[in-house]
């Protein structure tokens, strides 16, 4: 969540930092949103085929690669490709996280789990991400926001791997 919010808030500044025409901000964001809508609209079919733990792990791995690519991106087309992967990873993150929380929340309080997820992702995580990205942009450059996002995504990959490992019933590595 911190990485996604920092990205959304600072993408237009990053486009300016790269010296690209501002139209690329709109093209990239529109492309990502369209793919995100498509993923979420097909969420039930995707979850019928893949477990939410596998989707969560895939989304975090792809997010790590996206942030790495955003650190090096230099053209509008590559920026748009990265933003398309943002639509995919955020869409998969949402459907997998909501499904995992729903399955693990008590039947007596089904809304509580989703409210806590929303607070963690949209509240604390987003606020922290924007605060940190603001500091990085003020003292370094927007490019380093993506390096920070990559570090956070690497930590998320470890958490997602652990969730996948626990859910699969594997108790030994190898």
Backbone as CSV, one residue per row, in Angstrom:
resi,resn,N_x,N_y,N_z,CA_x,CA_y,CA_z,C_x,C_y,C_z
1,UNK,0.808,-1.204,0.000,0.000,0.000,0.000,0.855,1.274,0.000
2,UNK,1.900,1.329,0.829,2.707,2.559,0.781,3.300,2.799,-0.605
3,UNK,3.754,1.739,-1.249,4.375,1.888,-2.559,3.355,2.339,-3.603
4,UNK,2.158,1.747,-3.585,1.138,2.115,-4.566,0.725,3.572,-4.418
5,UNK,0.515,4.009,-3.196,0.073,5.390,-2.976,1.177,6.377,-3.356
6,UNK,2.401,6.049,-2.990,3.512,6.933,-3.362,3.622,7.033,-4.883
7,UNK,3.439,5.916,-5.560,3.521,5.898,-7.019,2.419,6.757,-7.626
8,UNK,1.187,6.552,-7.170,0.068,7.300,-7.729,0.187,8.795,-7.498
9,UNK,0.698,9.157,-6.345,0.811,10.574,-6.005,1.963,11.268,-6.711
10,UNK,2.997,10.551,-7.058,4.208,11.182,-7.580,4.525,10.825,-9.030
11,UNK,3.629,10.073,-9.700,3.900,9.681,-11.084,4.059,10.896,-11.997
12,UNK,3.203,11.895,-11.852,3.316,13.062,-12.731,4.627,13.812,-12.498
13,UNK,5.091,13.842,-11.256,6.400,14.460,-10.976,7.534,13.640,-11.590
14,UNK,7.364,12.318,-11.578,8.385,11.455,-12.166,8.443,11.653,-13.688
15,UNK,7.285,11.789,-14.314,7.238,12.048,-15.758,7.978,13.353,-16.064
16,UNK,7.741,14.365,-15.247,8.442,15.645,-15.416,9.944,15.468,-15.202
17,UNK,10.329,14.703,-14.154,11.737,14.430,-13.876,12.408,13.754,-15.071
18,UNK,11.680,12.858,-15.735,12.227,12.140,-16.892,12.297,13.013,-18.144
19,UNK,11.635,14.168,-18.096,11.631,15.059,-19.261,10.663,14.613,-20.343
20,UNK,9.677,13.812,-19.981,8.695,13.324,-20.951,7.532,14.311,-21.051
21,UNK,6.858,14.338,-22.202,5.652,15.172,-22.303,4.607,14.717,-21.280
22,UNK,3.860,15.648,-20.727,2.910,15.325,-19.659,1.790,14.394,-20.104
23,UNK,1.564,14.281,-21.399,0.511,13.376,-21.875,0.781,11.934,-21.442
24,UNK,2.051,11.595,-21.235,2.387,10.230,-20.830,1.839,9.886,-19.442
25,UNK,1.659,10.882,-18.603,1.041,10.635,-17.303,-0.373,10.098,-17.514
26,UNK,-1.151,10.788,-18.342,-2.529,10.373,-18.611,-2.616,9.037,-19.325
27,UNK,-1.752,8.831,-20.302,-1.766,7.568,-21.043,-1.445,6.406,-20.110
28,UNK,-0.390,6.563,-19.323,0.042,5.482,-18.438,-1.011,5.179,-17.372
29,UNK,-1.546,6.207,-16.738,-2.545,5.987,-15.692,-3.816,5.366,-16.280
30,UNK,-4.257,5.855,-17.423,-5.462,5.311,-18.058,-5.284,3.844,-18.414
31,UNK,-4.141,3.494,-18.949,-3.875,2.102,-19.307,-3.913,1.207,-18.072
32,UNK,-3.260,1.646,-17.004,-3.241,0.859,-15.775,-4.621,0.674,-15.175
33,UNK,-5.407,1.738,-15.172,-6.759,1.665,-14.608,-7.634,0.721,-15.427
34,UNK,-7.520,0.783,-16.748,-8.312,-0.118,-17.600,-7.990,-1.581,-17.302
35,UNK,-6.725,-1.900,-17.160,-6.355,-3.282,-16.862,-6.805,-3.668,-15.451
36,UNK,-6.677,-2.761,-14.514,-7.124,-3.015,-13.141,-8.625,-3.323,-13.107
37,UNK,-9.428,-2.562,-13.834,-10.872,-2.803,-13.909,-11.144,-4.178,-14.511
38,UNK,-10.426,-4.515,-15.574,-10.597,-5.824,-16.217,-10.277,-6.956,-15.236
39,UNK,-9.175,-6.827,-14.500,-8.780,-7.858,-13.539,-9.842,-8.003,-12.449
40,UNK,-10.275,-6.890,-11.906,-11.270,-6.952,-10.828,-12.619,-7.465,-11.328
41,UNK,-12.990,-7.103,-12.540,-14.254,-7.594,-13.103,-14.221,-9.103,-13.306
42,UNK,-13.046,-9.642,-13.518,-12.890,-11.089,-13.716,-12.344,-11.782,-12.468
43,UNK,-12.395,-11.107,-11.339,-11.834,-11.629,-10.104,-12.362,-12.986,-9.696
44,UNK,-13.663,-13.186,-9.830,-14.245,-14.471,-9.426,-13.700,-15.620,-10.274
45,UNK,-13.609,-15.388,-11.575,-13.058,-16.434,-12.464,-11.581,-16.687,-12.172
46,UNK,-10.846,-15.624,-11.880,-9.419,-15.777,-11.563,-9.253,-16.567,-10.273
47,UNK,-10.071,-16.241,-9.255,-9.986,-16.959,-7.976,-10.467,-18.404,-8.085
48,UNK,-11.333,-18.702,-9.058,-11.743,-20.097,-9.287,-10.579,-20.920,-9.825
49,UNK,-9.686,-20.267,-10.519,-8.572,-20.979,-11.154,-7.305,-21.024,-10.286
50,UNK,-7.058,-19.941,-9.533,-5.839,-19.851,-8.721,-6.202,-19.502,-7.284
51,UNK,-5.439,-20.020,-6.349,-5.691,-19.695,-4.951,-5.303,-18.252,-4.670
52,UNK,-5.959,-17.666,-3.686,-5.634,-16.277,-3.351,-4.195,-16.140,-2.868
53,UNK,-3.660,-17.173,-2.234,-2.266,-17.123,-1.783,-1.303,-17.073,-2.964
54,UNK,-1.584,-17.864,-4.002,-0.733,-17.847,-5.201,-0.844,-16.512,-5.930
55,UNK,-2.057,-15.972,-6.017,-2.244,-14.672,-6.662,-1.526,-13.565,-5.898
56,UNK,-1.621,-13.616,-4.576,-0.960,-12.618,-3.733,0.553,-12.684,-3.926
57,UNK,1.097,-13.897,-3.951,2.531,-14.074,-4.154,2.951,-13.569,-5.536
58,UNK,2.186,-13.923,-6.569,2.487,-13.476,-7.927,2.439,-11.954,-8.010
59,UNK,1.408,-11.358,-7.407,1.258,-9.897,-7.454,2.446,-9.209,-6.787
60,UNK,2.911,-9.731,-5.652,4.046,-9.090,-4.977,5.341,-9.267,-5.769
61,UNK,5.524,-10.432,-6.376,6.733,-10.640,-7.198,6.738,-9.706,-8.403
62,UNK,5.587,-9.590,-9.066,5.497,-8.703,-10.225,5.665,-7.240,-9.808
63,UNK,5.138,-6.883,-8.637,5.305,-5.506,-8.143,6.782,-5.189,-7.925
64,UNK,7.518,-6.143,-7.375,8.960,-5.950,-7.177,9.635,-5.630,-8.511
65,UNK,9.315,-6.423,-9.539,9.911,-6.201,-10.863,9.461,-4.861,-11.464
66,UNK,8.200,-4.488,-11.236,7.702,-3.219,-11.750,8.460,-2.049,-11.142
67,UNK,8.653,-2.078,-9.816,9.364,-0.964,-9.174,10.812,-0.904,-9.646
68,UNK,11.413,-2.051,-9.869,12.769,-2.079,-10.425,12.777,-1.428,-11.808
69,UNK,11.812,-1.785,-12.632,11.729,-1.207,-13.978,11.467,0.299,-13.920
70,UNK,10.614,0.737,-12.996,10.318,2.165,-12.874,11.558,2.968,-12.482
71,UNK,12.463,2.354,-11.759,13.705,3.033,-11.392,14.521,3.351,-12.642
72,UNK,14.468,2.467,-13.648,15.284,2.621,-14.851,14.544,3.171,-16.065
73,UNK,13.215,3.241,-16.029,12.419,3.619,-17.190,12.831,4.997,-17.719
74,UNK,12.771,5.145,-19.034,13.168,6.422,-19.619,12.289,6.873,-20.775
75,UNK,11.346,6.022,-21.200,10.468,6.396,-22.312,9.012,6.290,-21.878
76,UNK,8.152,6.975,-22.596,6.731,6.938,-22.299,6.124,5.559,-22.476
77,UNK,6.602,4.830,-23.492,6.057,3.489,-23.734,6.442,2.537,-22.612
78,UNK,7.657,2.614,-22.142,8.058,1.757,-21.020,7.330,2.155,-19.737
79,UNK,7.123,3.431,-19.561,6.357,3.910,-18.416,4.938,3.340,-18.460
80,UNK,4.329,3.352,-19.644,2.979,2.808,-19.819,2.956,1.307,-19.560
81,UNK,3.963,0.599,-20.022,4.063,-0.837,-19.760,4.164,-1.102,-18.252
82,UNK,4.960,-0.312,-17.578,5.067,-0.446,-16.114,3.728,-0.168,-15.446
83,UNK,3.012,0.827,-15.955,1.719,1.166,-15.372,0.683,0.086,-15.659
84,UNK,0.795,-0.579,-16.790,-0.074,-1.733,-17.053,0.187,-2.835,-16.024
85,UNK,1.450,-3.056,-15.715,1.746,-4.077,-14.697,1.230,-3.629,-13.333
86,UNK,1.170,-2.317,-13.109,0.578,-1.794,-11.875,-0.906,-2.170,-11.816
87,UNK,-1.616,-2.017,-12.931,-3.022,-2.400,-12.976,-3.213,-3.870,-12.677
88,UNK,-2.337,-4.702,-13.213,-2.417,-6.139,-12.962,-2.110,-6.463,-11.503
89,UNK,-1.015,-5.937,-10.988,-0.629,-6.289,-9.613,-1.616,-5.729,-8.594
90,UNK,-2.093,-4.499,-8.787,-3.023,-3.938,-7.822,-4.361,-4.666,-7.886
91,UNK,-4.815,-4.999,-9.098,-6.052,-5.773,-9.229,-5.946,-7.130,-8.565
92,UNK,-4.852,-7.835,-8.804,-4.651,-9.154,-8.176,-4.489,-9.039,-6.672
93,UNK,-3.768,-7.999,-6.223,-3.626,-7.770,-4.786,-4.997,-7.593,-4.146
94,UNK,-5.834,-6.768,-4.755,-7.158,-6.493,-4.177,-8.020,-7.743,-4.091
95,UNK,-8.139,-8.474,-5.187,-9.023,-9.647,-5.143,-8.469,-10.725,-4.220
96,UNK,-7.147,-10.884,-4.190,-6.584,-11.919,-3.310,-6.650,-11.507,-1.846
97,UNK,-6.345,-10.249,-1.540,-6.373,-9.792,-0.147,-7.792,-9.817,0.409
98,UNK,-8.759,-9.333,-0.358,-10.156,-9.347,0.101,-10.618,-10.781,0.330
99,UNK,-10.252,-11.687,-0.568,-10.643,-13.090,-0.418,-9.984,-13.729,0.808
100,UNK,-8.686,-13.481,0.993,-7.993,-14.052,2.159,-8.594,-13.535,3.460
101,UNK,-8.842,-12.250,3.530,-9.406,-11.664,4.748,-10.816,-12.209,4.983
102,UNK,-11.595,-12.316,3.925,-12.960,-12.822,4.038,-12.981,-14.250,4.591
103,UNK,-12.084,-15.099,4.115,-12.031,-16.495,4.576,-11.533,-16.618,6.013
104,UNK,-10.777,-15.627,6.465,-10.159,-15.723,7.790,-10.861,-14.868,8.858
105,UNK,-11.911,-14.180,8.457,-12.645,-13.336,9.400,-13.807,-14.127,9.975
106,UNK,-14.033,-13.951,11.253,-15.120,-14.630,11.955,-16.471,-14.307,11.301
107,UNK,-17.354,-15.288,11.276,-18.690,-15.102,10.701,-19.512,-14.085,11.490
108,UNK,-19.159,-13.894,12.761,-19.889,-12.948,13.598,-19.537,-11.494,13.267
109,UNK,-18.422,-11.269,12.653,-17.981,-9.898,12.348,-17.333,-9.823,10.969
110,UNK,-18.076,-10.146,9.902,-17.459,-10.191,8.567,-16.954,-8.847,8.065
111,UNK,-17.562,-7.766,8.481,-17.160,-6.453,7.996,-15.894,-5.970,8.701
112,UNK,-15.655,-6.449,9.902,-14.496,-6.007,10.677,-13.189,-6.302,9.946
113,UNK,-13.063,-7.494,9.406,-11.840,-7.860,8.690,-11.587,-6.965,7.490
114,UNK,-12.639,-6.706,6.714,-12.487,-5.858,5.527,-12.189,-4.417,5.931
115,UNK,-12.795,-3.970,7.036,-12.529,-2.604,7.511,-11.074,-2.473,7.948
116,UNK,-10.555,-3.486,8.622,-9.150,-3.446,9.038,-8.217,-3.489,7.829
117,UNK,-8.577,-4.284,6.817,-7.784,-4.327,5.583,-7.777,-2.942,4.928
118,UNK,-8.949,-2.331,4.821,-9.042,-1.002,4.204,-8.245,0.031,4.999
119,UNK,-8.298,-0.062,6.318,-7.553,0.887,7.153,-6.046,0.701,6.976
120,UNK,-5.619,-0.550,6.914,-4.185,-0.825,6.759,-3.678,-0.394,5.389
121,UNK,-4.439,-0.715,4.358,-4.012,-0.423,2.993,-4.253,1.049,2.633
122,UNK,-5.469,1.514,2.850,-5.833,2.853,2.413,-5.529,3.952,3.407
123,UNK,-5.357,3.597,4.650,-5.119,4.612,5.672,-3.668,4.711,6.055
124,UNK,-3.267,3.836,6.942,-1.907,3.861,7.491,-0.863,3.652,6.391
125,UNK,-1.058,2.641,5.560,-0.087,2.349,4.505,0.046,3.467,3.500
126,UNK,-1.092,3.987,3.041,-1.060,5.069,2.051,-0.466,6.345,2.629
127,UNK,-0.880,6.682,3.826,-0.341,7.897,4.458,1.154,7.815,4.666
128,UNK,1.600,6.665,5.140,3.037,6.471,5.337,3.807,6.515,4.031
129,UNK,3.217,5.932,2.985,3.872,5.936,1.679,4.036,7.328,1.109
130,UNK,3.002,8.138,1.210,3.070,9.505,0.691,4.053,10.341,1.505
131,UNK,4.048,10.176,2.809,4.973,10.921,3.669,6.424,10.584,3.321
132,UNK,6.719,9.306,3.197,8.078,8.869,2.870,8.471,9.323,1.461
133,UNK,7.552,9.167,0.501,7.851,9.580,-0.874,8.073,11.077,-0.967
134,UNK,7.328,11.828,-0.196,7.503,13.283,-0.182,8.902,13.663,0.303
135,UNK,9.343,12.980,1.332,10.700,13.228,1.844,11.756,12.860,0.796
136,UNK,11.573,11.716,0.152,12.540,11.272,-0.864,12.565,12.244,-2.032
137,UNK,11.395,12.654,-2.513,11.326,13.559,-3.662,11.951,14.908,-3.329
138,UNK,11.746,15.388,-2.112,12.292,16.687,-1.705,13.805,16.668,-1.568
139,UNK,14.355,15.537,-1.155,15.787,15.466,-0.866,16.627,14.754,-1.928
140,UNK,15.994,13.986,-2.782,16.750,13.236,-3.799,16.095,13.450,-5.164
141,UNK,15.372,12.450,-5.641,14.617,12.583,-6.883,13.501,11.553,-6.867
142,UNK,12.558,11.728,-7.776,11.448,10.781,-7.849,11.933,9.363,-8.172
143,UNK,13.055,9.279,-8.834,13.586,7.972,-9.195,13.806,7.112,-7.951
144,UNK,14.216,7.716,-6.864,14.498,6.951,-5.651,13.238,6.533,-4.905
145,UNK,12.100,7.130,-5.247,10.830,6.638,-4.706,10.656,5.192,-5.147
146,UNK,11.004,4.908,-6.394,10.817,3.567,-6.936,11.819,2.577,-6.357
147,UNK,12.976,3.052,-5.983,13.928,2.188,-5.281,13.356,1.808,-3.913
148,UNK,12.779,2.789,-3.217,12.127,2.507,-1.936,10.951,1.563,-2.104
149,UNK,10.166,1.772,-3.159,9.047,0.876,-3.442,9.529,-0.543,-3.683
150,UNK,10.668,-0.669,-4.356,11.229,-1.983,-4.628,11.605,-2.681,-3.317
151,UNK,12.185,-1.955,-2.391,12.550,-2.530,-1.091,11.290,-3.003,-0.361
152,UNK,10.256,-2.151,-0.338,9.001,-2.535,0.314,8.369,-3.752,-0.369
153,UNK,8.419,-3.781,-1.689,7.871,-4.922,-2.420,8.673,-6.188,-2.131
154,UNK,9.991,-6.057,-1.968,10.806,-7.217,-1.599,10.379,-7.785,-0.256
155,UNK,10.081,-6.914,0.689,9.576,-7.374,1.991,8.209,-8.033,1.830
156,UNK,7.370,-7.468,0.969,6.048,-8.050,0.707,6.171,-9.424,0.065
157,UNK,7.165,-9.611,-0.805,7.395,-10.928,-1.416,7.692,-11.959,-0.328
158,UNK,8.506,-11.577,0.639,8.826,-12.504,1.736,7.579,-12.851,2.539
159,UNK,6.755,-11.876,2.832,5.510,-12.126,3.571,4.575,-13.011,2.744
160,UNK,4.423,-12.693,1.458,3.549,-13.472,0.583,4.059,-14.903,0.433
161,UNK,5.374,-15.070,0.344,5.943,-16.420,0.262,5.614,-17.201,1.530
162,UNK,5.716,-16.554,2.666,5.405,-17.203,3.943,3.926,-17.599,4.002
163,UNK,3.035,-16.733,3.536,1.605,-17.045,3.493,1.366,-18.250,2.586
164,UNK,1.998,-18.242,1.420,1.868,-19.348,0.479,2.414,-20.631,1.079
165,UNK,3.535,-20.547,1.747,4.182,-21.703,2.369,3.281,-22.301,3.452
166,UNK,2.706,-21.463,4.286,1.828,-21.935,5.361,0.557,-22.546,4.764
167,UNK,-0.025,-21.894,3.772,-1.288,-22.386,3.193,-1.116,-23.683,2.420
168,UNK,0.083,-23.936,1.928,0.295,-25.155,1.135,0.528,-26.380,2.012
169,UNK,0.733,-26.163,3.299,0.953,-27.284,4.207,2.384,-27.775,4.209
170,UNK,3.259,-27.136,3.467,4.666,-27.531,3.436,5.307,-27.129,4.747
171,UNK,6.017,-28.026,5.351,6.647,-27.705,6.620,8.171,-27.718,6.532
172,UNK,8.692,-28.211,5.417,10.145,-28.210,5.225,10.476,-27.559,3.892
173,UNK,11.622,-26.929,3.842,12.091,-26.377,2.563,12.932,-27.443,1.886
174,UNK,12.665,-27.647,0.592,13.468,-28.593,-0.185,12.858,-29.912,-0.423
